[in-house]
Amino acid sequence: MAKTNPKTVARVKRVRRIRKKIMGTAERPRLRVFKSNKHIYAQIIDDTVGRTLVTMSTIDKEFDAGEETAKVPAAKKVGEAIAARAKAAGITKVVFDRGGSL
């Protein structure tokens, strides 16, 4: 029988608690950021229709993987790239969803 990690359980609780409070709309969609050990992912989501409007990550073909993909410089590049894509899609305001990250 698999044991559950207390850190994982706590993170899942935080995610659920945050998602109850944050809802992305067409006027102000939700910016979701996920960090794995190797990569950083960012999505802009409209929760009213359940559709991802814009996405960017360190594994994207347009991303320059010159440095490590899980470090601060990579996160800055992902942020700048998703901001540019959001402006191109006509999105100027978002609600930040940090997920379970502290």
Phi, psi and omega in degrees: 000132183282136177268147178267140179280129181300328178293320179293317179299317180295320179295318179296321176298318179297317179301312181296320180295319180291319182293336175293327185269329187257129179223124178274136178244179179292326180283326182219085182288170184266130175262112183255127179242131177234132179243122172260183179291335184249334188222166177235133182236141176223136179225145171249121191236136171262107185284341181293325178250354179069044185232138175276123184270315183220145178218151176203144177205172178285350177261003178294147182295329181279350183280133178275110183270050181290325179242188179298146187270355181247012185260174183299316178301323178293321179296321178297318179295321178296318178297316178295320181291319180289329176295319178295317179293323179294317178297322178294330179273358178086020180260122181246336180231143177222163171255126184277126176247105183279353181069222180266003182287145178259000000 
